């Protein structure tokens, strides 16, 4: 039996829809920066030069657009943190903690309204498994755990705690960033980075071999 070939028109249409969705997400990000985390769909549609009907056609509802924005922001933050990890010295755990903390807080500080938008899921979102920050911290936790494991091995230590420590470090940085963004007045980023680094470097520097 001959296998049916995909229709070229369908492929082009899907590519067009995907491109249009990316454009609308970009406009949504600009609207959030301009109007704040409580931006309305009317403001997003106006920024995109279209109507709410068109936005709903591509995303279903506000929750659908929210999920697409979360994916975009996750990719952006993940890329920034991955770059920080790659540039950090694997054998220096204190430098890794400092670089990771500084990279995360720097990204948050650069786009505070978008960060607030991502952390507040709309009430209409039916998917209760959609955790705007959980997926990101889980992905980064694995990256950091690998780096911590490499550090422990280089020091002749048992790397088995690296999973717990890596995920714990990322979760702590996220919580510290959330509190930092909510603070008034907000302390300097360098101060928060130093506090995080001091806590974790002191805790991990004296780890004995098992």
PDB file of C-alpha atoms in Angstrom:
ATOM      1  CA  UNK A   1       0.000   0.000   0.000  1.00  0.00           C
ATOM      2  CA  UNK A   2       1.403   3.375  -1.024  1.00  0.00           C
ATOM      3  CA  UNK A   3       1.940   5.710   1.900  1.00  0.00           C
ATOM      4  CA  UNK A   4       0.226   9.066   1.478  1.00  0.00           C
ATOM      5  CA  UNK A   5       2.568  11.992   1.130  1.00  0.00           C
ATOM      6  CA  UNK A   6       1.961  15.118   3.187  1.00  0.00           C
ATOM      7  CA  UNK A   7       0.189  17.867   1.315  1.00  0.00           C
ATOM      8  CA  UNK A   8       2.608  20.719   0.609  1.00  0.00           C
ATOM      9  CA  UNK A   9      -0.140  23.247   1.154  1.00  0.00           C
ATOM     10  CA  UNK A  10      -0.816  21.855   4.638  1.00  0.00           C
ATOM     11  CA  UNK A  11       2.891  22.039   5.466  1.00  0.00           C
ATOM     12  CA  UNK A  12       3.114  25.648   4.294  1.00  0.00           C
ATOM     13  CA  UNK A  13      -0.018  26.541   6.270  1.00  0.00           C
ATOM     14  CA  UNK A  14       1.344  24.996   9.457  1.00  0.00           C
ATOM     15  CA  UNK A  15       4.619  26.869   8.975  1.00  0.00           C
ATOM     16  CA  UNK A  16       2.672  30.097   8.473  1.00  0.00           C
ATOM     17  CA  UNK A  17       0.613  29.491  11.627  1.00  0.00           C
ATOM     18  CA  UNK A  18       3.744  28.746  13.652  1.00  0.00           C
ATOM     19  CA  UNK A  19       5.392  31.948  12.400  1.00  0.00           C
ATOM     20  CA  UNK A  20       2.273  33.971  13.171  1.00  0.00           C
ATOM     21  CA  UNK A  21       2.140  32.552  16.692  1.00  0.00           C
ATOM     22  CA  UNK A  22       5.778  33.560  17.251  1.00  0.00           C
ATOM     23  CA  UNK A  23       5.008  37.074  16.025  1.00  0.00           C
ATOM     24  CA  UNK A  24       2.007  37.378  18.330  1.00  0.00           C
ATOM     25  CA  UNK A  25       4.060  36.175  21.307  1.00  0.00           C
ATOM     26  CA  UNK A  26       6.679  38.832  20.505  1.00  0.00           C
ATOM     27  CA  UNK A  27       3.963  41.491  20.421  1.00  0.00           C
ATOM     28  CA  UNK A  28       2.580  40.160  23.713  1.00  0.00           C
ATOM     29  CA  UNK A  29       6.009  40.507  25.327  1.00  0.00           C
ATOM     30  CA  UNK A  30       6.252  44.103  24.123  1.00  0.00           C
ATOM     31  CA  UNK A  31       2.763  44.835  25.464  1.00  0.00           C
ATOM     32  CA  UNK A  32       3.681  43.365  28.852  1.00  0.00           C
ATOM     33  CA  UNK A  33       6.781  45.564  29.011  1.00  0.00           C
ATOM     34  CA  UNK A  34       4.718  48.627  28.104  1.00  0.00           C
ATOM     35  CA  UNK A  35       1.618  48.019  30.240  1.00  0.00           C
ATOM     36  CA  UNK A  36       2.834  45.748  33.040  1.00  0.00           C
ATOM     37  CA  UNK A  37       2.052  42.192  34.114  1.00  0.00           C
ATOM     38  CA  UNK A  38      -1.700  42.933  34.316  1.00  0.00           C
ATOM     39  CA  UNK A  39      -1.854  43.761  30.583  1.00  0.00           C
ATOM     40  CA  UNK A  40      -5.208  43.047  28.938  1.00  0.00           C
ATOM     41  CA  UNK A  41      -5.957  41.150  25.743  1.00  0.00           C
ATOM     42  CA  UNK A  42      -7.159  44.387  24.109  1.00  0.00           C
ATOM     43  CA  UNK A  43      -3.773  45.986  24.730  1.00  0.00           C
ATOM     44  CA  UNK A  44      -1.947  42.943  23.381  1.00  0.00           C
ATOM     45  CA  UNK A  45      -4.117  42.871  20.246  1.00  0.00           C
ATOM     46  CA  UNK A  46      -3.611  46.613  19.703  1.00  0.00           C
ATOM     47  CA  UNK A  47       0.145  46.196  20.052  1.00  0.00           C
ATOM     48  CA  UNK A  48       0.009  43.425  17.434  1.00  0.00           C
ATOM     49  CA  UNK A  49      -2.070  45.588  15.102  1.00  0.00           C
ATOM     50  CA  UNK A  50      -4.890  43.055  15.037  1.00  0.00           C
ATOM     51  CA  UNK A  51      -8.035  42.059  16.939  1.00  0.00           C
ATOM     52  CA  UNK A  52      -8.651  39.870  19.963  1.00  0.00           C
ATOM     53  CA  UNK A  53     -10.491  37.476  17.664  1.00  0.00           C
ATOM     54  CA  UNK A  54      -7.300  36.824  15.714  1.00  0.00           C
ATOM     55  CA  UNK A  55      -5.300  36.302  18.916  1.00  0.00           C
ATOM     56  CA  UNK A  56      -7.917  33.854  20.232  1.00  0.00           C
ATOM     57  CA  UNK A  57      -7.895  32.032  16.886  1.00  0.00           C
ATOM     58  CA  UNK A  58      -4.205  31.237  17.350  1.00  0.00           C
ATOM     59  CA  UNK A  59      -4.150  30.577  21.110  1.00  0.00           C
ATOM     60  CA  UNK A  60      -7.711  29.684  22.098  1.00  0.00           C
ATOM     61  CA  UNK A  61      -7.902  32.044  25.101  1.00  0.00           C
ATOM     62  CA  UNK A  62      -5.741  34.099  27.472  1.00  0.00           C
ATOM     63  CA  UNK A  63      -4.490  30.907  29.119  1.00  0.00           C
ATOM     64  CA  UNK A  64      -3.277  29.630  25.737  1.00  0.00           C
ATOM     65  CA  UNK A  65      -1.403  32.848  25.049  1.00  0.00           C
ATOM     66  CA  UNK A  66      -0.010  32.757  28.587  1.00  0.00           C
ATOM     67  CA  UNK A  67       1.342  29.237  28.020  1.00  0.00           C
ATOM     68  CA  UNK A  68       3.032  30.357  24.785  1.00  0.00           C
ATOM     69  CA  UNK A  69       4.618  33.345  26.550  1.00  0.00           C
ATOM     70  CA  UNK A  70       5.843  31.053  29.356  1.00  0.00           C
ATOM     71  CA  UNK A  71       7.488  28.750  26.805  1.00  0.00           C
ATOM     72  CA  UNK A  72       9.211  31.709  25.151  1.00  0.00           C
ATOM     73  CA  UNK A  73      10.453  33.126  28.463  1.00  0.00           C
ATOM     74  CA  UNK A  74      11.631  29.688  29.622  1.00  0.00           C
ATOM     75  CA  UNK A  75      13.695  29.309  26.457  1.00  0.00           C
ATOM     76  CA  UNK A  76      15.210  32.764  26.969  1.00  0.00           C
ATOM     77  CA  UNK A  77      16.109  32.246  30.640  1.00  0.00           C
ATOM     78  CA  UNK A  78      17.310  28.698  30.028  1.00  0.00           C
ATOM     79  CA  UNK A  79      19.665  29.912  27.294  1.00  0.00           C
ATOM     80  CA  UNK A  80      21.036  32.632  29.573  1.00  0.00           C
ATOM     81  CA  UNK A  81      21.618  30.296  32.519  1.00  0.00           C
ATOM     82  CA  UNK A  82      23.132  27.594  30.318  1.00  0.00           C
ATOM     83  CA  UNK A  83      25.612  30.147  28.978  1.00  0.00           C
ATOM     84  CA  UNK A  84      26.501  31.153  32.549  1.00  0.00           C
ATOM     85  CA  UNK A  85      27.128  27.533  33.492  1.00  0.00           C
ATOM     86  CA  UNK A  86      29.279  26.915  30.429  1.00  0.00           C
ATOM     87  CA  UNK A  87      31.425  29.961  31.191  1.00  0.00           C
ATOM     88  CA  UNK A  88      31.818  29.121  34.865  1.00  0.00           C
ATOM     89  CA  UNK A  89      34.843  27.181  36.065  1.00  0.00           C
ATOM     90  CA  UNK A  90      33.697  23.621  36.791  1.00  0.00           C
ATOM     91  CA  UNK A  91      36.293  23.058  39.507  1.00  0.00           C
ATOM     92  CA  UNK A  92      35.278  26.177  41.448  1.00  0.00           C
ATOM     93  CA  UNK A  93      31.905  25.563  43.080  1.00  0.00           C
ATOM     94  CA  UNK A  94      31.797  29.028  44.623  1.00  0.00           C
ATOM     95  CA  UNK A  95      32.237  30.630  41.188  1.00  0.00           C
ATOM     96  CA  UNK A  96      29.494  28.409  39.759  1.00  0.00           C
ATOM     97  CA  UNK A  97      27.049  29.432  42.490  1.00  0.00           C
ATOM     98  CA  UNK A  98      27.913  33.107  42.061  1.00  0.00           C
ATOM     99  CA  UNK A  99      27.658  33.022  38.259  1.00  0.00           C
ATOM    100  CA  UNK A 100      24.366  31.137  38.255  1.00  0.00           C
ATOM    101  CA  UNK A 101      22.800  33.430  40.869  1.00  0.00           C
ATOM    102  CA  UNK A 102      23.975  36.559  39.095  1.00  0.00           C
ATOM    103  CA  UNK A 103      22.755  35.333  35.683  1.00  0.00           C
ATOM    104  CA  UNK A 104      19.269  34.502  36.998  1.00  0.00           C
ATOM    105  CA  UNK A 105      18.836  37.760  38.908  1.00  0.00           C
ATOM    106  CA  UNK A 106      20.224  39.754  35.990  1.00  0.00           C
ATOM    107  CA  UNK A 107      17.651  38.228  33.628  1.00  0.00           C
ATOM    108  CA  UNK A 108      14.846  38.897  36.111  1.00  0.00           C
ATOM    109  CA  UNK A 109      16.004  42.482  36.663  1.00  0.00           C
ATOM    110  CA  UNK A 110      16.138  43.118  32.916  1.00  0.00           C
ATOM    111  CA  UNK A 111      12.465  42.195  32.380  1.00  0.00           C
ATOM    112  CA  UNK A 112      10.652  42.500  35.740  1.00  0.00           C
ATOM    113  CA  UNK A 113       7.120  42.848  34.307  1.00  0.00           C
ATOM    114  CA  UNK A 114       7.511  39.790  32.096  1.00  0.00           C
ATOM    115  CA  UNK A 115       8.817  37.814  35.075  1.00  0.00           C
ATOM    116  CA  UNK A 116       5.783  38.867  37.126  1.00  0.00           C
ATOM    117  CA  UNK A 117       3.479  37.965  34.235  1.00  0.00           C
ATOM    118  CA  UNK A 118       4.986  34.477  33.959  1.00  0.00           C
ATOM    119  CA  UNK A 119       4.669  33.809  37.685  1.00  0.00           C
ATOM    120  CA  UNK A 120       0.944  34.626  37.770  1.00  0.00           C
ATOM    121  CA  UNK A 121      -1.088  32.033  35.893  1.00  0.00           C
ATOM    122  CA  UNK A 122      -4.469  33.394  34.753  1.00  0.00           C
ATOM    123  CA  UNK A 123      -7.491  32.041  36.681  1.00  0.00           C
ATOM    124  CA  UNK A 124      -8.930  30.731  33.397  1.00  0.00           C
ATOM    125  CA  UNK A 125      -6.060  28.275  32.935  1.00  0.00           C
ATOM    126  CA  UNK A 126      -7.623  24.824  33.249  1.00  0.00           C
ATOM    127  CA  UNK A 127      -4.336  22.934  33.077  1.00  0.00           C
ATOM    128  CA  UNK A 128      -3.402  22.720  36.741  1.00  0.00           C
ATOM    129  CA  UNK A 129      -0.119  21.032  35.819  1.00  0.00           C
ATOM    130  CA  UNK A 130       1.108  24.230  34.145  1.00  0.00           C
ATOM    131  CA  UNK A 131       3.735  25.468  36.576  1.00  0.00           C
ATOM    132  CA  UNK A 132       5.318  28.582  35.054  1.00  0.00           C
ATOM    133  CA  UNK A 133       8.553  28.255  36.979  1.00  0.00           C
ATOM    134  CA  UNK A 134       8.627  24.571  37.901  1.00  0.00           C
ATOM    135  CA  UNK A 135       9.579  23.309  34.456  1.00  0.00           C
ATOM    136  CA  UNK A 136      12.408  25.824  34.213  1.00  0.00           C
ATOM    137  CA  UNK A 137      13.839  25.067  37.658  1.00  0.00           C
ATOM    138  CA  UNK A 138      13.656  21.344  36.934  1.00  0.00           C
ATOM    139  CA  UNK A 139      15.604  21.697  33.685  1.00  0.00           C
ATOM    140  CA  UNK A 140      18.193  23.950  35.269  1.00  0.00           C
ATOM    141  CA  UNK A 141      18.398  21.708  38.328  1.00  0.00           C
ATOM    142  CA  UNK A 142      19.675  18.874  36.154  1.00  0.00           C
ATOM    143  CA  UNK A 143      22.285  21.150  34.562  1.00  0.00           C
ATOM    144  CA  UNK A 144      23.523  22.403  37.914  1.00  0.00           C
ATOM    145  CA  UNK A 145      23.506  18.873  39.379  1.00  0.00           C
ATOM    146  CA  UNK A 146      25.849  17.763  36.588  1.00  0.00           C
ATOM    147  CA  UNK A 147      28.187  20.666  37.323  1.00  0.00           C
ATOM    148  CA  UNK A 148      28.132  19.956  41.068  1.00  0.00           C
ATOM    149  CA  UNK A 149      28.810  16.260  40.422  1.00  0.00           C
ATOM    150  CA  UNK A 150      31.841  17.156  38.277  1.00  0.00           C
ATOM    151  CA  UNK A 151      33.114  19.401  41.055  1.00  0.00           C
ATOM    152  CA  UNK A 152      32.742  16.693  43.695  1.00  0.00           C
ATOM    153  CA  UNK A 153      34.449  14.085  41.529  1.00  0.00           C
ATOM    154  CA  UNK A 154      37.358  16.461  40.872  1.00  0.00           C
ATOM    155  CA  UNK A 155      37.811  16.728  44.653  1.00  0.00           C
ATOM    156  CA  UNK A 156      37.663  12.971  45.164  1.00  0.00           C
ATOM    157  CA  UNK A 157      34.241  13.153  46.797  1.00  0.00           C
ATOM    158  CA  UNK A 158      31.089  11.112  46.351  1.00  0.00           C
ATOM    159  CA  UNK A 159      28.934  12.790  43.651  1.00  0.00           C
ATOM    160  CA  UNK A 160      25.657  11.134  44.724  1.00  0.00           C
ATOM    161  CA  UNK A 161      24.336  14.243  46.623  1.00  0.00           C
ATOM    162  CA  UNK A 162      24.640  16.363  43.457  1.00  0.00           C
ATOM    163  CA  UNK A 163      21.014  15.817  42.386  1.00  0.00           C
ATOM    164  CA  UNK A 164      19.670  17.074  45.722  1.00  0.00           C
ATOM    165  CA  UNK A 165      22.134  19.951  45.933  1.00  0.00           C
ATOM    166  CA  UNK A 166      21.747  21.014  42.304  1.00  0.00           C
ATOM    167  CA  UNK A 167      17.949  21.159  42.391  1.00  0.00           C
ATOM    168  CA  UNK A 168      18.002  22.716  45.850  1.00  0.00           C
ATOM    169  CA  UNK A 169      20.354  25.466  44.692  1.00  0.00           C
ATOM    170  CA  UNK A 170      18.208  26.363  41.682  1.00  0.00           C
ATOM    171  CA  UNK A 171      15.015  26.326  43.762  1.00  0.00           C
ATOM    172  CA  UNK A 172      16.640  28.549  46.368  1.00  0.00           C
ATOM    173  CA  UNK A 173      17.789  31.050  43.729  1.00  0.00           C
ATOM    174  CA  UNK A 174      14.297  31.166  42.249  1.00  0.00           C
ATOM    175  CA  UNK A 175      12.718  31.782  45.683  1.00  0.00           C
ATOM    176  CA  UNK A 176      15.314  34.439  46.480  1.00  0.00           C
ATOM    177  CA  UNK A 177      14.609  36.135  43.137  1.00  0.00           C
ATOM    178  CA  UNK A 178      10.851  36.131  43.790  1.00  0.00           C
ATOM    179  CA  UNK A 179      11.359  37.753  47.194  1.00  0.00           C
ATOM    180  CA  UNK A 180      13.869  40.212  45.766  1.00  0.00           C
ATOM    181  CA  UNK A 181      11.452  41.328  43.045  1.00  0.00           C
ATOM    182  CA  UNK A 182       8.733  41.901  45.662  1.00  0.00           C
ATOM    183  CA  UNK A 183      10.995  43.950  47.969  1.00  0.00           C
ATOM    184  CA  UNK A 184      10.557  47.691  48.416  1.00  0.00           C
ATOM    185  CA  UNK A 185      13.114  49.129  48.359  1.00  0.00           C
ATOM    186  CA  UNK A 186      14.885  46.424  46.371  1.00  0.00           C
ATOM    187  CA  UNK A 187      18.481  45.800  47.509  1.00  0.00           C
ATOM    188  CA  UNK A 188      21.233  45.830  44.877  1.00  0.00           C
ATOM    189  CA  UNK A 189      21.541  42.660  42.820  1.00  0.00           C
ATOM    190  CA  UNK A 190      25.175  42.226  43.887  1.00  0.00           C
ATOM    191  CA  UNK A 191      24.115  42.097  47.534  1.00  0.00           C
ATOM    192  CA  UNK A 192      21.635  39.266  46.928  1.00  0.00           C
ATOM    193  CA  UNK A 193      24.152  37.357  44.798  1.00  0.00           C
ATOM    194  CA  UNK A 194      26.747  37.683  47.568  1.00  0.00           C
ATOM    195  CA  UNK A 195      24.264  36.442  50.189  1.00  0.00           C
ATOM    196  CA  UNK A 196      23.369  33.360  48.124  1.00  0.00           C
ATOM    197  CA  UNK A 197      27.014  32.634  47.326  1.00  0.00           C
ATOM    198  CA  UNK A 198      28.103  32.972  50.950  1.00  0.00           C
ATOM    199  CA  UNK A 199      25.430  30.567  52.178  1.00  0.00           C
ATOM    200  CA  UNK A 200      26.017  27.800  49.652  1.00  0.00           C
ATOM    201  CA  UNK A 201      29.783  28.032  49.309  1.00  0.00           C
ATOM    202  CA  UNK A 202      30.162  27.798  53.086  1.00  0.00           C
ATOM    203  CA  UNK A 203      27.771  24.845  53.239  1.00  0.00           C
ATOM    204  CA  UNK A 204      29.470  22.882  50.458  1.00  0.00           C
ATOM    205  CA  UNK A 205      33.126  23.735  51.043  1.00  0.00           C
ATOM    206  CA  UNK A 206      33.496  21.447  54.032  1.00  0.00           C
ATOM    207  CA  UNK A 207      31.773  18.398  52.575  1.00  0.00           C
ATOM    208  CA  UNK A 208      33.701  15.316  53.722  1.00  0.00           C
ATOM    209  CA  UNK A 209      34.332  12.310  51.506  1.00  0.00           C
ATOM    210  CA  UNK A 210      31.986   9.398  52.110  1.00  0.00           C
TER     211      UNK A 210
END
